[in-house]
Short mmCIF file of C-alpha atoms in Angstrom, two decimals:
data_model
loop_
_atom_site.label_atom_id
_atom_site.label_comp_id
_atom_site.label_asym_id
_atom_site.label_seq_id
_atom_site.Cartn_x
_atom_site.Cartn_y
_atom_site.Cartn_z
CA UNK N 1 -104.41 -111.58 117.29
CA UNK N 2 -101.22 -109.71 116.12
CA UNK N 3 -101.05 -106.10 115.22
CA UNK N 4 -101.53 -106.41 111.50
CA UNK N 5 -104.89 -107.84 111.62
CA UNK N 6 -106.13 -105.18 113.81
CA UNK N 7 -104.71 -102.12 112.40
CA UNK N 8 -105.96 -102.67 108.71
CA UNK N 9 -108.42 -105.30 107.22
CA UNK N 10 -106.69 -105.48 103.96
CA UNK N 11 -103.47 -105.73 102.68
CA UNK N 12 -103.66 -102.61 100.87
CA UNK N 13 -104.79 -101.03 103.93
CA UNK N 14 -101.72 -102.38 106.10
CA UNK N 15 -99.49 -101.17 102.71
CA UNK N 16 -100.83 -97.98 102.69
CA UNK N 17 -100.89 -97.42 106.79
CA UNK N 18 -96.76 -98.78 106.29
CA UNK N 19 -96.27 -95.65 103.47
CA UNK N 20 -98.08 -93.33 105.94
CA UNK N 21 -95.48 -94.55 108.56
CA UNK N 22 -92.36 -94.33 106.21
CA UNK N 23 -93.79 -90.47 105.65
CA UNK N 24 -93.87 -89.60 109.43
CA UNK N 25 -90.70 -90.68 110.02
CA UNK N 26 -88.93 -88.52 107.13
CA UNK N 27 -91.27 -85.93 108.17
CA UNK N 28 -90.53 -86.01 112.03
CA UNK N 29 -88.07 -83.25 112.04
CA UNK N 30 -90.07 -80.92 109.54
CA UNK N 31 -93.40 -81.19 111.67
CA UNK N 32 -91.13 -80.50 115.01
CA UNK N 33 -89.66 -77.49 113.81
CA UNK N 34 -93.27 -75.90 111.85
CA UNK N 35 -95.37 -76.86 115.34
CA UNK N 36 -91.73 -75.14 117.18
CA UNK N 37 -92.17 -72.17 115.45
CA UNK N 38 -95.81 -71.60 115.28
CA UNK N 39 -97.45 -69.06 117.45
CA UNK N 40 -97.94 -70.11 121.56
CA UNK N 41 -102.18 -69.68 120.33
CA UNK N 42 -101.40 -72.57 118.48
CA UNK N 43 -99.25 -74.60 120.60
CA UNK N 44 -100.73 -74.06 124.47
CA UNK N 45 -101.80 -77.52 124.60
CA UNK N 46 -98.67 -78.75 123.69
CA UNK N 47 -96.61 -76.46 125.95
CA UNK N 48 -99.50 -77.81 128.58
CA UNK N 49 -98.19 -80.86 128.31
CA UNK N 50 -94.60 -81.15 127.65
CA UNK N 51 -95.30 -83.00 124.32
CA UNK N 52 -92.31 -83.88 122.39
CA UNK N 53 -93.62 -83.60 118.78
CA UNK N 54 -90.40 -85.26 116.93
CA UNK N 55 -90.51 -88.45 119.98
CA UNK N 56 -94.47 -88.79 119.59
CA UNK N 57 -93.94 -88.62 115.98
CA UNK N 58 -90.75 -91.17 115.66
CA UNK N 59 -93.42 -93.77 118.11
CA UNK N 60 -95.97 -93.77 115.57
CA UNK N 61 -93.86 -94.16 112.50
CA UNK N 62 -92.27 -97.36 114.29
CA UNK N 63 -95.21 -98.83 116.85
CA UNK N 64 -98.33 -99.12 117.55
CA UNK N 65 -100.04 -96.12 120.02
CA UNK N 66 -101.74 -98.84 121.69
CA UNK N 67 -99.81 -101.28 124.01
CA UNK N 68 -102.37 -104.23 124.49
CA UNK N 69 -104.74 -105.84 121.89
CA UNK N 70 -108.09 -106.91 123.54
CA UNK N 71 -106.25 -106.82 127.10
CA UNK N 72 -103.34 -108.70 126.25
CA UNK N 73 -100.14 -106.59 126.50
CA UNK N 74 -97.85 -106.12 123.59
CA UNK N 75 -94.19 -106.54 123.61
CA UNK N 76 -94.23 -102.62 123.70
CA UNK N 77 -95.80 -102.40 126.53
CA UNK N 78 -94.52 -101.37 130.18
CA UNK N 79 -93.39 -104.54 132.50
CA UNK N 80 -96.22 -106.84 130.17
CA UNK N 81 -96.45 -108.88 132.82
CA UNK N 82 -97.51 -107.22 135.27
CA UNK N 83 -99.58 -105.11 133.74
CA UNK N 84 -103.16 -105.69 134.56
CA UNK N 85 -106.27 -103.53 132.41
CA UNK N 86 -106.15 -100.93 134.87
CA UNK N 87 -103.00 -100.13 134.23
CA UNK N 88 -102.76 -100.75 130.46
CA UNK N 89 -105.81 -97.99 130.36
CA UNK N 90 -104.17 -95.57 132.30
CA UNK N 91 -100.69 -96.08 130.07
CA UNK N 92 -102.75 -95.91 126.83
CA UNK N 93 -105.09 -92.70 127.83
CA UNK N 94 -101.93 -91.17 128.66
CA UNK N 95 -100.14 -92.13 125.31
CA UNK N 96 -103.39 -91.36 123.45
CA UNK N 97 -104.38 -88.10 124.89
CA UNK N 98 -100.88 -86.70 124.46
CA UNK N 99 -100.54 -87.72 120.95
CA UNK N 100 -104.47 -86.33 120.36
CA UNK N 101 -103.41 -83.07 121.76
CA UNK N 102 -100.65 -83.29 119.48
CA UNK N 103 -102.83 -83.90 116.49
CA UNK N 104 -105.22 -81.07 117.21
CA UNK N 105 -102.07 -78.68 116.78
CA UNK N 106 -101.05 -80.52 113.91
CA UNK N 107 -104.13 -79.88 111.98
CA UNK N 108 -104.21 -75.95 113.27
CA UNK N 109 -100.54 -75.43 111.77
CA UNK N 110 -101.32 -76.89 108.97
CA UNK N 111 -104.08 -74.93 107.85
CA UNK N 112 -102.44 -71.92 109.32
CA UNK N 113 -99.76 -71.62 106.62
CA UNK N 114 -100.51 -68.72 104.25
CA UNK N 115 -97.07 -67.82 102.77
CA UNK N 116 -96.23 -70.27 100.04
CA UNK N 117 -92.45 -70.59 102.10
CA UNK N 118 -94.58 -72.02 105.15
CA UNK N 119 -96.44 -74.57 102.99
CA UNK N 120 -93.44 -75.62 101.01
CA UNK N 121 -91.68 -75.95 104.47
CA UNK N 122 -94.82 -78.22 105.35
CA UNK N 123 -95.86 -80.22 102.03
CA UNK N 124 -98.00 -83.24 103.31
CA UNK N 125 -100.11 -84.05 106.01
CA UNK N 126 -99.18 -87.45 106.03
CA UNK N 127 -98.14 -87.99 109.35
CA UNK N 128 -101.60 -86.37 110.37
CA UNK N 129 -103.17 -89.03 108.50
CA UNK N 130 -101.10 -91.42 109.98
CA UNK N 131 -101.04 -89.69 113.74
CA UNK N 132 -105.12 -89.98 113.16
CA UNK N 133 -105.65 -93.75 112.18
CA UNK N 134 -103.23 -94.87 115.07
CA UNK N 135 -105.35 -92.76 117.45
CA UNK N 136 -108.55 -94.44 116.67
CA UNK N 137 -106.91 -97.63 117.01
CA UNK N 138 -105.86 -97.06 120.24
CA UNK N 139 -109.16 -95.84 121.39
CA UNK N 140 -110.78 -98.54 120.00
CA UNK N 141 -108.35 -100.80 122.56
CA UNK N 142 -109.66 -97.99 125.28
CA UNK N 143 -112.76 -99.14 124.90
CA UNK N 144 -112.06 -102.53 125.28
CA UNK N 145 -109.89 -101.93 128.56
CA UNK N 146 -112.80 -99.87 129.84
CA UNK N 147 -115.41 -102.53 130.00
CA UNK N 148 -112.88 -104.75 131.44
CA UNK N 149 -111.86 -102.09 134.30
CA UNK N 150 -115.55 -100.88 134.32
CA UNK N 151 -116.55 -96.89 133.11
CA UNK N 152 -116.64 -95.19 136.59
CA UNK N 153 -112.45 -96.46 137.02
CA UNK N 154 -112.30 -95.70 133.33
CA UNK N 155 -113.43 -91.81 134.42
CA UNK N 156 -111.20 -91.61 137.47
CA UNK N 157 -108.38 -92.47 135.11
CA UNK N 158 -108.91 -90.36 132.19
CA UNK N 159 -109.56 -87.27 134.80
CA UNK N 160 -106.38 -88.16 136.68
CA UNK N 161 -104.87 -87.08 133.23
CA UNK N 162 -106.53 -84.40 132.16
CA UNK N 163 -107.60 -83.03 135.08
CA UNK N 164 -111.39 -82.45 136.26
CA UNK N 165 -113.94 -80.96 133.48
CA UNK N 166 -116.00 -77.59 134.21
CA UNK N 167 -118.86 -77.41 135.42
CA UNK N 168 -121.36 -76.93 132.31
CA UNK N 169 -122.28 -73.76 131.79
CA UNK N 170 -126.88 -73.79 132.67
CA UNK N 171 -128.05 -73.16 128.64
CA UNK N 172 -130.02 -70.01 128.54
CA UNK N 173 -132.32 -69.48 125.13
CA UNK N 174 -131.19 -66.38 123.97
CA UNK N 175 -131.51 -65.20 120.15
CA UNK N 176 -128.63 -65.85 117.76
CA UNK N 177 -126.59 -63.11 117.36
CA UNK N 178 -125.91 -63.01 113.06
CA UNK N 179 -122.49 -62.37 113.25
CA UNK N 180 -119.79 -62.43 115.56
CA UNK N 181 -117.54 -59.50 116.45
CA UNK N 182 -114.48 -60.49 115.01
CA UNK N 183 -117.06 -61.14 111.46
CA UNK N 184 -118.14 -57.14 112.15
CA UNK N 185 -114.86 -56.11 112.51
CA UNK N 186 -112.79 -58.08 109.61
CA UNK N 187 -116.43 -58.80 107.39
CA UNK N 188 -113.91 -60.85 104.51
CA UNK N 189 -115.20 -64.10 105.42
CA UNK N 190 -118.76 -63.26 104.62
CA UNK N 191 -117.57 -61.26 101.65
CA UNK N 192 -116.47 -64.69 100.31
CA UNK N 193 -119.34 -67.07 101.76
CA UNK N 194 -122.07 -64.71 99.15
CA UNK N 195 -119.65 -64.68 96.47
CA UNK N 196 -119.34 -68.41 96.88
CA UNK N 197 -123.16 -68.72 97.22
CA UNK N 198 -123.85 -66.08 94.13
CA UNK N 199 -120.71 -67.28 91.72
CA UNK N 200 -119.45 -63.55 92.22
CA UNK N 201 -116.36 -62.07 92.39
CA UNK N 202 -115.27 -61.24 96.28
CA UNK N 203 -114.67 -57.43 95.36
CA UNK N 204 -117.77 -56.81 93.78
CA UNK N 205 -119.49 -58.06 97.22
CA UNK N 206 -117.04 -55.80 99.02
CA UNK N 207 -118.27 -52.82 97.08
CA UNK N 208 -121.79 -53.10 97.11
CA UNK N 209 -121.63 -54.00 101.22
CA UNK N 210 -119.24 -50.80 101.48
CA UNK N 211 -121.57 -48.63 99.29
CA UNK N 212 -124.66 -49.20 101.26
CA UNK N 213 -122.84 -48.07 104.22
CA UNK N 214 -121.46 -45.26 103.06
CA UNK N 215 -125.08 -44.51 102.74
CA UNK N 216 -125.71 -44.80 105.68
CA UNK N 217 -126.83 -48.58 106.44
CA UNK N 218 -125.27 -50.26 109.14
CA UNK N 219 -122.93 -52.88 108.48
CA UNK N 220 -124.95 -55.97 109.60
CA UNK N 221 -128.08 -55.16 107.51
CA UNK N 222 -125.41 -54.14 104.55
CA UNK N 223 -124.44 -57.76 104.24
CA UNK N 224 -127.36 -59.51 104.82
CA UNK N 225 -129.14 -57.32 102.02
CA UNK N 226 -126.18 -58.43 99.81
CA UNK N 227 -127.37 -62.16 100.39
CA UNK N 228 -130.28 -61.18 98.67
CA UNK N 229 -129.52 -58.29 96.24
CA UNK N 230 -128.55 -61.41 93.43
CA UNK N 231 -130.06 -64.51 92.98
CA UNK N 232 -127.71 -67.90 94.02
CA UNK N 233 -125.69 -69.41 90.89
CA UNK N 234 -123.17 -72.15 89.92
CA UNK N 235 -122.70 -75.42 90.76
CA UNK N 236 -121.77 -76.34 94.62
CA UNK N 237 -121.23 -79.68 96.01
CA UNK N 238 -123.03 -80.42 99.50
CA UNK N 239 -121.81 -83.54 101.11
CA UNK N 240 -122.27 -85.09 104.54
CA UNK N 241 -121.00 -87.93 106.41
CA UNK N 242 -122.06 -90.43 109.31
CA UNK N 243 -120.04 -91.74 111.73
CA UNK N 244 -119.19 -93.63 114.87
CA UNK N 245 -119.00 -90.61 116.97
CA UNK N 246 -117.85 -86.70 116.99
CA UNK N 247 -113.86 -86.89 117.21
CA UNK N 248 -111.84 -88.15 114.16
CA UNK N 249 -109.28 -89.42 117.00
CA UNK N 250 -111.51 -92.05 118.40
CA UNK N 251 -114.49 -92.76 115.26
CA UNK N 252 -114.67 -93.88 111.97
CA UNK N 253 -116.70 -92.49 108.66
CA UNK N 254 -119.43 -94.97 107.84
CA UNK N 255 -121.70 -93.18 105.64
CA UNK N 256 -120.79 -90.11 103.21
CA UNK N 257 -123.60 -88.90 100.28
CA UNK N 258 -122.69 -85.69 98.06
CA UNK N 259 -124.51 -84.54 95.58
CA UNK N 260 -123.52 -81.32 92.68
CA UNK N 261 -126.61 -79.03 93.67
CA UNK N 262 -127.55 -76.30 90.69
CA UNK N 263 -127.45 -73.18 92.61
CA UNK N 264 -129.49 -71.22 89.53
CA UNK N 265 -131.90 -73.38 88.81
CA UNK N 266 -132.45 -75.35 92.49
CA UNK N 267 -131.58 -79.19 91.18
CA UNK N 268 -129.35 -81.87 92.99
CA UNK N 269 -127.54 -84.23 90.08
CA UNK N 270 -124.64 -86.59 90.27
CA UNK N 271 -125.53 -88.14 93.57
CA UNK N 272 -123.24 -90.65 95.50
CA UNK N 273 -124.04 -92.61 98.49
CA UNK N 274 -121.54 -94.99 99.70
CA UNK N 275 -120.90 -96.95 103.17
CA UNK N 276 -117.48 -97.88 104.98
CA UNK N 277 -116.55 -100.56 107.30
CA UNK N 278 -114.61 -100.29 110.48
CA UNK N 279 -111.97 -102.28 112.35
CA UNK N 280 -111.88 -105.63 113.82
CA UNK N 281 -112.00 -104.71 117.03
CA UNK N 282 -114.77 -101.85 116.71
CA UNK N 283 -116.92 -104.61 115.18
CA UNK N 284 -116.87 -106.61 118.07
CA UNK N 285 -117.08 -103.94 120.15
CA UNK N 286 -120.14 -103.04 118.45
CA UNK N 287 -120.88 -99.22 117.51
CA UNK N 288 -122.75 -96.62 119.99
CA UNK N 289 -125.75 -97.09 120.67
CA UNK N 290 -126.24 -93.18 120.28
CA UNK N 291 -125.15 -93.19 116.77
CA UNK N 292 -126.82 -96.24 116.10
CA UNK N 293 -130.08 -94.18 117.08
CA UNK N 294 -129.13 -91.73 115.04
CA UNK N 295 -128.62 -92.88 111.68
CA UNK N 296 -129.46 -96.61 112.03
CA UNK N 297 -126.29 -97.95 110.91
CA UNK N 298 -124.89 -101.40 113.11
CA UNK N 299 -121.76 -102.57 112.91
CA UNK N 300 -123.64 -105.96 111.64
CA UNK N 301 -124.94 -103.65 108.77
CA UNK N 302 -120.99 -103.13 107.96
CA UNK N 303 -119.96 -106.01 107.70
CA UNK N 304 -116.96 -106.88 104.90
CA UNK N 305 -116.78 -103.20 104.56
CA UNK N 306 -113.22 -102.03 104.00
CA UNK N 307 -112.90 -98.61 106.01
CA UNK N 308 -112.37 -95.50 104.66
CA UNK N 309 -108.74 -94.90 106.18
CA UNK N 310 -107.36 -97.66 104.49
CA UNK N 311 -109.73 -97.78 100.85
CA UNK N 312 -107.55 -95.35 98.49
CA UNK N 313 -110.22 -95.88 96.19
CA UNK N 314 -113.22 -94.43 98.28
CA UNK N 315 -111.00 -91.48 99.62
CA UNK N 316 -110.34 -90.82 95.46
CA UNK N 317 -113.74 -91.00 94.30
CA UNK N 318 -114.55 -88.26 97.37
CA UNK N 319 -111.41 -85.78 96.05
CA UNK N 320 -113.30 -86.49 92.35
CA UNK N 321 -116.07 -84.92 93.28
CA UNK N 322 -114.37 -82.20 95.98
CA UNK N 323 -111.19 -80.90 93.55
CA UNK N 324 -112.02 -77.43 91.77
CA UNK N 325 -115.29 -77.09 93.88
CA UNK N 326 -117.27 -75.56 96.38
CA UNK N 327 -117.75 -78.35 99.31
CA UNK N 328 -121.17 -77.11 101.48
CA UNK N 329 -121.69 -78.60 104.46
CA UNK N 330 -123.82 -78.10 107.51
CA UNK N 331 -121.78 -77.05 110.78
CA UNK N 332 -118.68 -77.93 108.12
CA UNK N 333 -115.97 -78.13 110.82
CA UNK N 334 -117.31 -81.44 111.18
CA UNK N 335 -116.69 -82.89 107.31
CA UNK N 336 -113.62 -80.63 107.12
CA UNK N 337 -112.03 -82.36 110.08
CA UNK N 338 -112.57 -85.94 109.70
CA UNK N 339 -111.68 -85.77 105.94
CA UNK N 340 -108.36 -84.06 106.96
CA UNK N 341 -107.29 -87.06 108.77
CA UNK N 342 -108.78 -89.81 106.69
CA UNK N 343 -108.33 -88.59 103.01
CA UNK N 344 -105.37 -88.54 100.80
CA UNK N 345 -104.71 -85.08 99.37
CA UNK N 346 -107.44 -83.70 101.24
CA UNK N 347 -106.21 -81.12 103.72
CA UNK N 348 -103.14 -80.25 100.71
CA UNK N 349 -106.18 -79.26 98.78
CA UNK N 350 -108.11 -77.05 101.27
CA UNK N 351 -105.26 -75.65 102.28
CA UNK N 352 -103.91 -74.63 98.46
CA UNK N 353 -107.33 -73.67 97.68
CA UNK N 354 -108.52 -76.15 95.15
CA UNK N 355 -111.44 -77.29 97.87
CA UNK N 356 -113.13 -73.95 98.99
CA UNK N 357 -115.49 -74.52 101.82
CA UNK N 358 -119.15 -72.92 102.33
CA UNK N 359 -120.85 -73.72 106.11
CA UNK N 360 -124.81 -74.39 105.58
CA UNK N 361 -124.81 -73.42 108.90
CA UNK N 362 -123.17 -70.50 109.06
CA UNK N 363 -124.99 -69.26 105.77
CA UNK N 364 -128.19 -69.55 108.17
CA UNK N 365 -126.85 -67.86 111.39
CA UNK N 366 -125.94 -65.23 109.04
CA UNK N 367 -128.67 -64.45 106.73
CA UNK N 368 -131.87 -66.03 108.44
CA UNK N 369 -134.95 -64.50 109.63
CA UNK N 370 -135.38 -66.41 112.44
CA UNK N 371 -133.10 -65.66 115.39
CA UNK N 372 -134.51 -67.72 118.53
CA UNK N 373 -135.24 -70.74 116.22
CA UNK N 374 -132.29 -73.91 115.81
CA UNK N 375 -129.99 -73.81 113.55
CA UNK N 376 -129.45 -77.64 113.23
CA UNK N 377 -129.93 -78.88 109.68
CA UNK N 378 -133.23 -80.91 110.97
CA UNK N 379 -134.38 -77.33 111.89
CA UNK N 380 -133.54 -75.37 109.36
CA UNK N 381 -134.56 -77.83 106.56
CA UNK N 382 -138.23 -77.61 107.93
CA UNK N 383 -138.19 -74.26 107.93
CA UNK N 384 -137.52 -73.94 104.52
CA UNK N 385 -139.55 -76.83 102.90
CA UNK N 386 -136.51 -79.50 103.07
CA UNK N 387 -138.09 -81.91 105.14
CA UNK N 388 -141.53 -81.81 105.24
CA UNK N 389 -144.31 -84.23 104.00
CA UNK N 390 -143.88 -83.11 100.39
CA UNK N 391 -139.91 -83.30 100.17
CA UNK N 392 -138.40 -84.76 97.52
CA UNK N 393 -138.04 -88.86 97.51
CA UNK N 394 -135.11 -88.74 94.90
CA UNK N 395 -132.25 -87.23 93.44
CA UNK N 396 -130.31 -88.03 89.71
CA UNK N 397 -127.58 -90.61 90.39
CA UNK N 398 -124.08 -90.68 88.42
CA UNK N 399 -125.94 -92.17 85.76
CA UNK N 400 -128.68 -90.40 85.65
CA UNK N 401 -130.89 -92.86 87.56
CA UNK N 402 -132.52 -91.58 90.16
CA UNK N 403 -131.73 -92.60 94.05
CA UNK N 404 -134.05 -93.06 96.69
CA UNK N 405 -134.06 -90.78 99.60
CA UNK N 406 -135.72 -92.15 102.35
CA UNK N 407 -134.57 -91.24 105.83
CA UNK N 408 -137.69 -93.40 107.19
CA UNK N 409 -140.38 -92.29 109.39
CA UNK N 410 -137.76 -91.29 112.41
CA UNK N 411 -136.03 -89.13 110.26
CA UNK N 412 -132.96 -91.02 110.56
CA UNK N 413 -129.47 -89.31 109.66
CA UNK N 414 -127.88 -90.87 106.17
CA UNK N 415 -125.05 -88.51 104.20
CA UNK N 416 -127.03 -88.32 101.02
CA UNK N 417 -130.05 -87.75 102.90
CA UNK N 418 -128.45 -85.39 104.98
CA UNK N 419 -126.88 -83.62 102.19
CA UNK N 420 -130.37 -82.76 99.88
CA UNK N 421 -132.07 -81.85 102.34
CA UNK N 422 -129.21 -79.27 103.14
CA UNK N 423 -129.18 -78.32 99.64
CA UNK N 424 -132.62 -77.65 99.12
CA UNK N 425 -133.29 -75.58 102.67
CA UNK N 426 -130.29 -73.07 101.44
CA UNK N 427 -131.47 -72.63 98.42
CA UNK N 428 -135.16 -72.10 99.12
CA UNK N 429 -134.00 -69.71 102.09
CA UNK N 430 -131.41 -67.74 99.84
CA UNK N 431 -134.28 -67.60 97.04
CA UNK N 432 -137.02 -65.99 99.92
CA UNK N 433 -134.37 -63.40 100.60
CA UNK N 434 -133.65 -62.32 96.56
CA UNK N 435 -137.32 -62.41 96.26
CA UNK N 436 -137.68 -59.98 99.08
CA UNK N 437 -135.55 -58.06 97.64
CA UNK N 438 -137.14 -57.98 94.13
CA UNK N 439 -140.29 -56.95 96.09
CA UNK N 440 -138.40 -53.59 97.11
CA UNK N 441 -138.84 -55.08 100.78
CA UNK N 442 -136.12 -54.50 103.71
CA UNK N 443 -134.13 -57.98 103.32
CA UNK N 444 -133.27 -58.42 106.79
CA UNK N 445 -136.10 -58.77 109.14
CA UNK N 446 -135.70 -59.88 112.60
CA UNK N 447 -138.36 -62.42 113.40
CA UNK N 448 -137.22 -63.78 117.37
CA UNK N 449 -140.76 -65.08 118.28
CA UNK N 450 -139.66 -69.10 119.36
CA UNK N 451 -142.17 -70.86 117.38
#
């Protein structure tokens, strides 16, 4: 099977991956001297390493990251004929954890540009987008290479290059603190998360926090009272998305559902749910089975889906909905890094401010009662009336229609599932705390009992 089949489905795909390439390479030098002159905090990996970022970059412009396809070696590859799997996985983990490394500091340089002279210096992520699809591709050849060499050579490999892992730290149930210390000592952040969750201006939040301390309130209970001194307004859009695994360097998006959610008034409208293939070679690979547990989807169910990487058409209709808005997501890291890497115009939005982004999450760890209790959405949702026997079964399509939400009797994660039930548990727990306050009743309340 040659290159071109396995890298893209379509031939828009392979057209669009080629533009992507073209990009990186006129890129190269900009992206070498912005990572060059960014701040060792950003860089350490790199400087761990002895990554090159203009040679890693000039590689993928021109060649694949992977050097075999289904265990045959590429021309690229080191003395191809003598290179048997074990050695082709040890070449390609090295290739691919380098150039992941690289891509993680890609992606924190990016977003770390404030001045508009460091953004014009770095206009497109591009080659991130490009550094990304050629990383999943070669893990997806990993994968392959590791059932041939078996998992426990596969291990002693990949340790040989990054060393041995820590020991995991024994979890200890402790209650979650609201806010960190860097939040209590530069509050801005939250300032902007209510005004984003009350359509307010970010000064007037300021003020009212600052008066009530002047007052003497502490700073903590200050801001959570804010979260209910006005009740939640606007329009917000919560999305969510499913997919092969956690790291946008090795998985695919399979599964994304948004919704526009009526902060005032508590109604989800203008609901999309849509589904996304994967390669050639994941397909026969098959998906995980821990995933597949999760949300149910198969890489049967996706078959003569175009992926997401390569449909310009799905990663528009996602930026239609995104541009000009608030994006809420739950733990929104997540959305916020996959979507950097896999859609157009994306990450040149966040990072210009068109695409603001609100953390369901966060909003909970911040403002909830309950401090010993999860803080995963499946949690937090039943807390808050999202999920139980009584939910709600539908929400207003595009067209007005309504669409079926049904995450079956497992509770089985789907994006526009996933991204209601969100919805709704933030705004019924942002409503309990406005109606609290109405009440003339302290707004934060401390409630660590574990069930």
């Amino acid at each position: 099977m040659e290159f071109r089949n396995i890298i893209a489905r379509t031939d828009a795909g392979f057209a669009y991956f080629e533009r992507l390439a073209s990009a990186t390479q006129a890129d190269a030098d900009v992206w070498a001297r912005a990572v060059g002159g960014a701040s060792v905090f950003l860089t350490d990996d790199l400087l761990n390493l002895g990554v090159d970022v203009r040679d890693v970059l000039t590689v993928v412009s021109n060649e694949p990251l992977r050097i075999s396809i289904e265990g045959q070696p590429m021309q690229n590859a080191a003395d191809p004929l003598h290179a048997d799997a074990e050695q082709l996985y040890a070449q390609t983990f090295r290739r691919w954890h380098q150039s992941a490394s690289l891509a993680h500091t890609m992606e924190r340089v990016w977003y770390a540009a404030r001045t508009p002279a460091d953004m014009d210096a770095l206009p497109s992520a591009d080659a991130l987008r490009l550094l990304t699809w050629q990383l999943r591709d070669a893990h997806d050849e990993l994968d392959w290479l590791a059932r041939e060499v078996g998992e426990e050579t596969a291990a002693r490999i990949r340790e040989s290059v990054t060393g041995p892992q820590p020991p995991r730290t024994p979890y200890t149930k402790q209650p979650m603190p609201r806010f960190k210390p860097w939040e209590m000592r530069k509050p801005w952040l939250i300032y902007e998360e209510i005004a984003e969750l009350q359509n307010r201006d970010v000064q007037d939040v300021r003020t009212a926090v600052e008066h009530r301390v002047s007052d003497g309130m502490t700073l903590e209970e200050s801001l959570v009272t804010e979260y209910g001194a006005h009740p939640t307004a606007g329009v917000l859009v919560g999305i969510d998305l499913e997919t092969t695994g956690l790291s946008p360097a090795s998985d695919y998006i399979v599964d994304a559902g948004w919704e526009r959610f009526d902060m005032t008034g508590g109604r989800g409208f203008d609901a999309h749910r849509e589904q996304y293939g994967v390669s050639i070679e994941r397909a026969a690979l098959g998906l995980r089975e821990a995933t597949v547990e999760l949300n149910g989807i198969t890489a049967e169910s996706l078959a003569g889906l175009v992926p997401f990487q390569e449909d310009l058409a799905a990663q528009r209709e996602v930026m239609d909905a995104l541009s000009g808005a608030v994006m809420v997501a739950h733990s929104a890291n997540f959305e916020k890094k996959f979507l950097t890497g896999n859609c157009a115009g994306f990450a040149e939005a966040v990072r210009a401010g068109d695409i603001r982004i609100l953390d369901s999450r966060k909003v909970g760890v911040h403002s909830d009662d309950y401090r010993f209790r999860g803080f995963r959405l499946d949690d937090y949702a039943r807390r808050y009336g999202a999920l139980g026997d009584d939910r709600e079964r539908a929400v207003a399509g595009a067209d007005g229609e309504p669409l079926t939400l049904d995450q079956g009797e497992s509770e089985r994660h789907l994006g526009l599932e996933d991204a209601h039930i969100m919805m709704r548990a933030m705004f019924n727990q942002q409503k309990a705390l406005h109606d609290r306050y109405l009440a003339g009743e302290p707004v934060m309340k401390d409630d660590v009992s574990e069930e």
